[in-house]
Amino acid sequence: LSKLYVPKLEEIGYGSLTSNRNLIELDLPNVRIIKFNFLVDNKDLAQFNAPKLEKIGDRVMCNNQNLTELILPSLQEVGNGFLSENKKLKTFRAPKLKTIGGKFLASNTELTDFVVENKDMFHKHNSNRLILARNKLKQKLKDIFSKKLNTLTHNQTLKQN
């Protein structure tokens, strides 16, 4: 199984599509909700399409080593550990994102293109901290917040000043 197209699916439950060594492309044109532990450890996953996706639970899209770009135009809410440890991820765009969980985008060492339009979600995060450890986003985040940010280093929490 290298390509999967599921046009009628609207919601995904728990523990789906993990550790698929040959999955390269996943197209879910009508999915609106993904609950928990989805798309984890898919070594070859390079493309993910879900234009109507609005809500994602905890531990979704983690450790997918060939994913380089993720654009989710309808995404509004993500849980803990979303999109972490995707070593080749360079681009993440979710213009409608309003709510984030902890360890948001952690350990994506190549991430440099980060686009969200709702800056307030970072201020509303329960600990007032944005966890983006091991990313190349320091300058981009300064631009987003228009404020000084603490140094971003390995596994540290980036705090807004």
PDB file of C-alpha atoms in Angstrom:
ATOM      1  CA  LEU A   1       0.000   0.000   0.000  1.00  0.00           C
ATOM      2  CA  SER A   2       1.781   3.149  -1.172  1.00  0.00           C
ATOM      3  CA  LYS A   3      -1.117   5.479  -2.055  1.00  0.00           C
ATOM      4  CA  LEU A   4      -4.429   5.709  -0.276  1.00  0.00           C
ATOM      5  CA  TYR A   5      -7.418   7.786  -1.391  1.00  0.00           C
ATOM      6  CA  VAL A   6     -10.526   7.720   0.841  1.00  0.00           C
ATOM      7  CA  PRO A   7     -13.100  10.215  -0.478  1.00  0.00           C
ATOM      8  CA  LYS A   8     -16.095   9.363   1.738  1.00  0.00           C
ATOM      9  CA  LEU A   9     -14.400   9.316   5.129  1.00  0.00           C
ATOM     10  CA  GLU A  10     -15.259  12.306   7.381  1.00  0.00           C
ATOM     11  CA  GLU A  11     -13.906  11.287  10.807  1.00  0.00           C
ATOM     12  CA  ILE A  12     -10.990   9.126  11.946  1.00  0.00           C
ATOM     13  CA  GLY A  13     -10.864   7.437  15.353  1.00  0.00           C
ATOM     14  CA  TYR A  14      -7.919   6.100  17.313  1.00  0.00           C
ATOM     15  CA  GLY A  15      -4.682   4.341  16.370  1.00  0.00           C
ATOM     16  CA  SER A  16      -5.037   4.362  12.600  1.00  0.00           C
ATOM     17  CA  LEU A  17      -2.309   4.150   9.954  1.00  0.00           C
ATOM     18  CA  THR A  18       0.719   3.764  12.164  1.00  0.00           C
ATOM     19  CA  SER A  19       4.004   2.105  11.193  1.00  0.00           C
ATOM     20  CA  ASN A  20       3.165   1.632   7.528  1.00  0.00           C
ATOM     21  CA  ARG A  21       6.562   1.298   5.892  1.00  0.00           C
ATOM     22  CA  ASN A  22       5.334   1.776   2.299  1.00  0.00           C
ATOM     23  CA  LEU A  23       2.684   4.484   2.606  1.00  0.00           C
ATOM     24  CA  ILE A  24       3.840   7.441   0.482  1.00  0.00           C
ATOM     25  CA  GLU A  25       0.684   9.426  -0.230  1.00  0.00           C
ATOM     26  CA  LEU A  26      -2.554   9.836   1.734  1.00  0.00           C
ATOM     27  CA  ASP A  27      -5.513  11.777   0.328  1.00  0.00           C
ATOM     28  CA  LEU A  28      -8.489  12.389   2.646  1.00  0.00           C
ATOM     29  CA  PRO A  29     -10.482  15.098   0.853  1.00  0.00           C
ATOM     30  CA  ASN A  30     -13.503  15.085   3.204  1.00  0.00           C
ATOM     31  CA  VAL A  31     -12.040  14.288   6.638  1.00  0.00           C
ATOM     32  CA  ARG A  32     -12.924  16.970   9.201  1.00  0.00           C
ATOM     33  CA  ILE A  33     -11.800  15.312  12.471  1.00  0.00           C
ATOM     34  CA  ILE A  34      -8.879  13.076  13.453  1.00  0.00           C
ATOM     35  CA  LYS A  35      -9.079  11.951  17.084  1.00  0.00           C
ATOM     36  CA  PHE A  36      -5.855  10.376  18.401  1.00  0.00           C
ATOM     37  CA  ASN A  37      -2.650   8.529  17.452  1.00  0.00           C
ATOM     38  CA  PHE A  38      -2.964   8.810  13.679  1.00  0.00           C
ATOM     39  CA  LEU A  39      -0.204   8.773  11.056  1.00  0.00           C
ATOM     40  CA  VAL A  40       2.621   7.894  13.414  1.00  0.00           C
ATOM     41  CA  ASP A  41       5.903   6.271  12.293  1.00  0.00           C
ATOM     42  CA  ASN A  42       5.161   6.121   8.583  1.00  0.00           C
ATOM     43  CA  LYS A  43       8.738   6.189   7.346  1.00  0.00           C
ATOM     44  CA  ASP A  44       8.000   6.908   3.670  1.00  0.00           C
ATOM     45  CA  LEU A  45       4.982   9.233   3.944  1.00  0.00           C
ATOM     46  CA  ALA A  46       5.730  12.234   1.725  1.00  0.00           C
ATOM     47  CA  GLN A  47       2.276  13.691   0.929  1.00  0.00           C
ATOM     48  CA  PHE A  48      -0.806  14.269   3.061  1.00  0.00           C
ATOM     49  CA  ASN A  49      -3.910  15.995   1.737  1.00  0.00           C
ATOM     50  CA  ALA A  50      -6.907  16.851   3.923  1.00  0.00           C
ATOM     51  CA  PRO A  51      -8.261  20.249   2.819  1.00  0.00           C
ATOM     52  CA  LYS A  52     -11.379  20.088   5.046  1.00  0.00           C
ATOM     53  CA  LEU A  53      -9.577  18.924   8.216  1.00  0.00           C
ATOM     54  CA  GLU A  54     -10.639  21.164  11.140  1.00  0.00           C
ATOM     55  CA  LYS A  55      -9.747  19.346  14.371  1.00  0.00           C
ATOM     56  CA  ILE A  56      -6.889  17.045  15.359  1.00  0.00           C
ATOM     57  CA  GLY A  57      -6.445  15.263  18.696  1.00  0.00           C
ATOM     58  CA  ASP A  58      -3.271  14.184  20.506  1.00  0.00           C
ATOM     59  CA  ARG A  59      -0.232  12.505  18.926  1.00  0.00           C
ATOM     60  CA  VAL A  60      -1.150  12.929  15.285  1.00  0.00           C
ATOM     61  CA  MET A  61       1.337  13.035  12.405  1.00  0.00           C
ATOM     62  CA  CYS A  62       4.462  12.197  14.395  1.00  0.00           C
ATOM     63  CA  ASN A  63       7.747  10.739  13.167  1.00  0.00           C
ATOM     64  CA  ASN A  64       6.976  10.663   9.445  1.00  0.00           C
ATOM     65  CA  GLN A  65      10.506  10.968   8.123  1.00  0.00           C
ATOM     66  CA  ASN A  66       9.835  12.002   4.499  1.00  0.00           C
ATOM     67  CA  LEU A  67       7.057  14.556   5.015  1.00  0.00           C
ATOM     68  CA  THR A  68       8.418  17.922   3.828  1.00  0.00           C
ATOM     69  CA  GLU A  69       5.295  20.098   3.574  1.00  0.00           C
ATOM     70  CA  LEU A  70       1.936  20.229   5.303  1.00  0.00           C
ATOM     71  CA  ILE A  71      -0.742  22.714   4.271  1.00  0.00           C
ATOM     72  CA  LEU A  72      -4.061  22.447   6.088  1.00  0.00           C
ATOM     73  CA  PRO A  73      -6.267  25.388   5.037  1.00  0.00           C
ATOM     74  CA  SER A  74      -9.239  24.528   7.299  1.00  0.00           C
ATOM     75  CA  LEU A  75      -7.401  23.386  10.449  1.00  0.00           C
ATOM     76  CA  GLN A  76      -8.585  25.191  13.603  1.00  0.00           C
ATOM     77  CA  GLU A  77      -7.514  23.050  16.578  1.00  0.00           C
ATOM     78  CA  VAL A  78      -4.691  20.615  17.386  1.00  0.00           C
ATOM     79  CA  GLY A  79      -3.963  18.538  20.488  1.00  0.00           C
ATOM     80  CA  ASN A  80      -0.748  17.631  22.289  1.00  0.00           C
ATOM     81  CA  GLY A  81       2.212  16.377  20.294  1.00  0.00           C
ATOM     82  CA  PHE A  82       0.803  17.364  16.919  1.00  0.00           C
ATOM     83  CA  LEU A  83       3.266  17.181  14.039  1.00  0.00           C
ATOM     84  CA  SER A  84       6.334  16.348  16.098  1.00  0.00           C
ATOM     85  CA  GLU A  85       9.555  14.642  15.025  1.00  0.00           C
ATOM     86  CA  ASN A  86       9.107  14.945  11.267  1.00  0.00           C
ATOM     87  CA  LYS A  87      12.792  15.396  10.496  1.00  0.00           C
ATOM     88  CA  LYS A  88      12.405  16.689   6.905  1.00  0.00           C
ATOM     89  CA  LEU A  89       9.375  18.942   7.448  1.00  0.00           C
ATOM     90  CA  LYS A  90      10.196  22.400   6.081  1.00  0.00           C
ATOM     91  CA  THR A  91       6.756  23.969   5.601  1.00  0.00           C
ATOM     92  CA  PHE A  92       3.683  24.106   7.847  1.00  0.00           C
ATOM     93  CA  ARG A  93       0.750  26.340   6.949  1.00  0.00           C
ATOM     94  CA  ALA A  94      -2.570  26.442   8.768  1.00  0.00           C
ATOM     95  CA  PRO A  95      -4.053  29.936   8.360  1.00  0.00           C
ATOM     96  CA  LYS A  96      -7.205  29.219  10.417  1.00  0.00           C
ATOM     97  CA  LEU A  97      -5.463  27.548  13.386  1.00  0.00           C
ATOM     98  CA  LYS A  98      -6.839  28.915  16.682  1.00  0.00           C
ATOM     99  CA  THR A  99      -5.961  26.386  19.400  1.00  0.00           C
ATOM    100  CA  ILE A 100      -2.758  24.406  20.020  1.00  0.00           C
ATOM    101  CA  GLY A 101      -1.723  21.739  22.515  1.00  0.00           C
ATOM    102  CA  GLY A 102       1.645  21.154  24.139  1.00  0.00           C
ATOM    103  CA  LYS A 103       4.687  20.030  22.157  1.00  0.00           C
ATOM    104  CA  PHE A 104       3.232  21.689  19.073  1.00  0.00           C
ATOM    105  CA  LEU A 105       5.637  21.166  16.151  1.00  0.00           C
ATOM    106  CA  ALA A 106       8.427  19.877  18.417  1.00  0.00           C
ATOM    107  CA  SER A 107      11.622  18.402  16.942  1.00  0.00           C
ATOM    108  CA  ASN A 108      11.082  19.256  13.298  1.00  0.00           C
ATOM    109  CA  THR A 109      14.714  20.164  12.746  1.00  0.00           C
ATOM    110  CA  GLU A 110      14.303  21.543   9.208  1.00  0.00           C
ATOM    111  CA  LEU A 111      11.123  23.608   9.760  1.00  0.00           C
ATOM    112  CA  THR A 112      11.662  27.125   8.396  1.00  0.00           C
ATOM    113  CA  ASP A 113       8.372  28.041   6.710  1.00  0.00           C
ATOM    114  CA  PHE A 114       5.677  28.494   9.369  1.00  0.00           C
ATOM    115  CA  VAL A 115       2.445  30.317   8.550  1.00  0.00           C
ATOM    116  CA  VAL A 116      -0.492  30.925  10.888  1.00  0.00           C
ATOM    117  CA  GLU A 117      -2.603  34.055  10.945  1.00  0.00           C
ATOM    118  CA  ASN A 118      -4.028  33.867  14.467  1.00  0.00           C
ATOM    119  CA  LYS A 119      -1.178  34.998  16.707  1.00  0.00           C
ATOM    120  CA  ASP A 120      -3.495  35.032  19.740  1.00  0.00           C
ATOM    121  CA  MET A 121      -3.460  31.242  20.004  1.00  0.00           C
ATOM    122  CA  PHE A 122       0.091  31.432  21.357  1.00  0.00           C
ATOM    123  CA  HIS A 123      -0.956  33.901  24.052  1.00  0.00           C
ATOM    124  CA  LYS A 124      -3.914  31.711  25.035  1.00  0.00           C
ATOM    125  CA  HIS A 125      -1.849  28.518  25.358  1.00  0.00           C
ATOM    126  CA  ASN A 126      -2.419  27.269  28.910  1.00  0.00           C
ATOM    127  CA  SER A 127       1.169  27.898  30.036  1.00  0.00           C
ATOM    128  CA  ASN A 128       1.826  30.930  27.813  1.00  0.00           C
ATOM    129  CA  ARG A 129       4.612  28.884  26.238  1.00  0.00           C
ATOM    130  CA  LEU A 130       5.052  27.690  22.727  1.00  0.00           C
ATOM    131  CA  ILE A 131       6.911  24.433  22.452  1.00  0.00           C
ATOM    132  CA  LEU A 132       8.851  24.415  19.204  1.00  0.00           C
ATOM    133  CA  ALA A 133      12.023  22.672  20.322  1.00  0.00           C
ATOM    134  CA  ARG A 134      14.649  21.810  17.703  1.00  0.00           C
ATOM    135  CA  ASN A 135      13.315  24.023  14.929  1.00  0.00           C
ATOM    136  CA  LYS A 136      14.948  26.706  12.826  1.00  0.00           C
ATOM    137  CA  LEU A 137      12.189  29.224  13.494  1.00  0.00           C
ATOM    138  CA  LYS A 138      13.642  31.790  15.881  1.00  0.00           C
ATOM    139  CA  GLN A 139      13.542  34.747  13.465  1.00  0.00           C
ATOM    140  CA  LYS A 140      10.169  33.748  12.024  1.00  0.00           C
ATOM    141  CA  LEU A 141       8.700  33.646  15.532  1.00  0.00           C
ATOM    142  CA  LYS A 142      10.147  37.049  16.335  1.00  0.00           C
ATOM    143  CA  ASP A 143       8.308  38.334  13.285  1.00  0.00           C
ATOM    144  CA  ILE A 144       5.078  36.641  14.357  1.00  0.00           C
ATOM    145  CA  PHE A 145       5.147  38.047  17.869  1.00  0.00           C
ATOM    146  CA  SER A 146       6.980  41.303  17.070  1.00  0.00           C
ATOM    147  CA  LYS A 147       8.643  40.845  20.461  1.00  0.00           C
ATOM    148  CA  LYS A 148      11.889  39.498  21.830  1.00  0.00           C
ATOM    149  CA  LEU A 149      11.903  35.733  22.327  1.00  0.00           C
ATOM    150  CA  ASN A 150      14.182  33.620  24.467  1.00  0.00           C
ATOM    151  CA  THR A 151      16.783  31.481  22.739  1.00  0.00           C
ATOM    152  CA  LEU A 152      15.502  28.350  21.073  1.00  0.00           C
ATOM    153  CA  THR A 153      17.676  25.332  21.884  1.00  0.00           C
ATOM    154  CA  HIS A 154      17.366  21.553  22.175  1.00  0.00           C
ATOM    155  CA  ASN A 155      14.200  20.471  23.975  1.00  0.00           C
ATOM    156  CA  GLN A 156      13.708  23.800  25.683  1.00  0.00           C
ATOM    157  CA  THR A 157      10.473  25.682  25.836  1.00  0.00           C
ATOM    158  CA  LEU A 158      10.390  28.952  23.956  1.00  0.00           C
ATOM    159  CA  LYS A 159       8.812  31.602  26.167  1.00  0.00           C
ATOM    160  CA  GLN A 160       7.308  34.847  25.049  1.00  0.00           C
ATOM    161  CA  ASN A 161       8.722  37.915  26.813  1.00  0.00           C
TER     162      ASN A 161
END
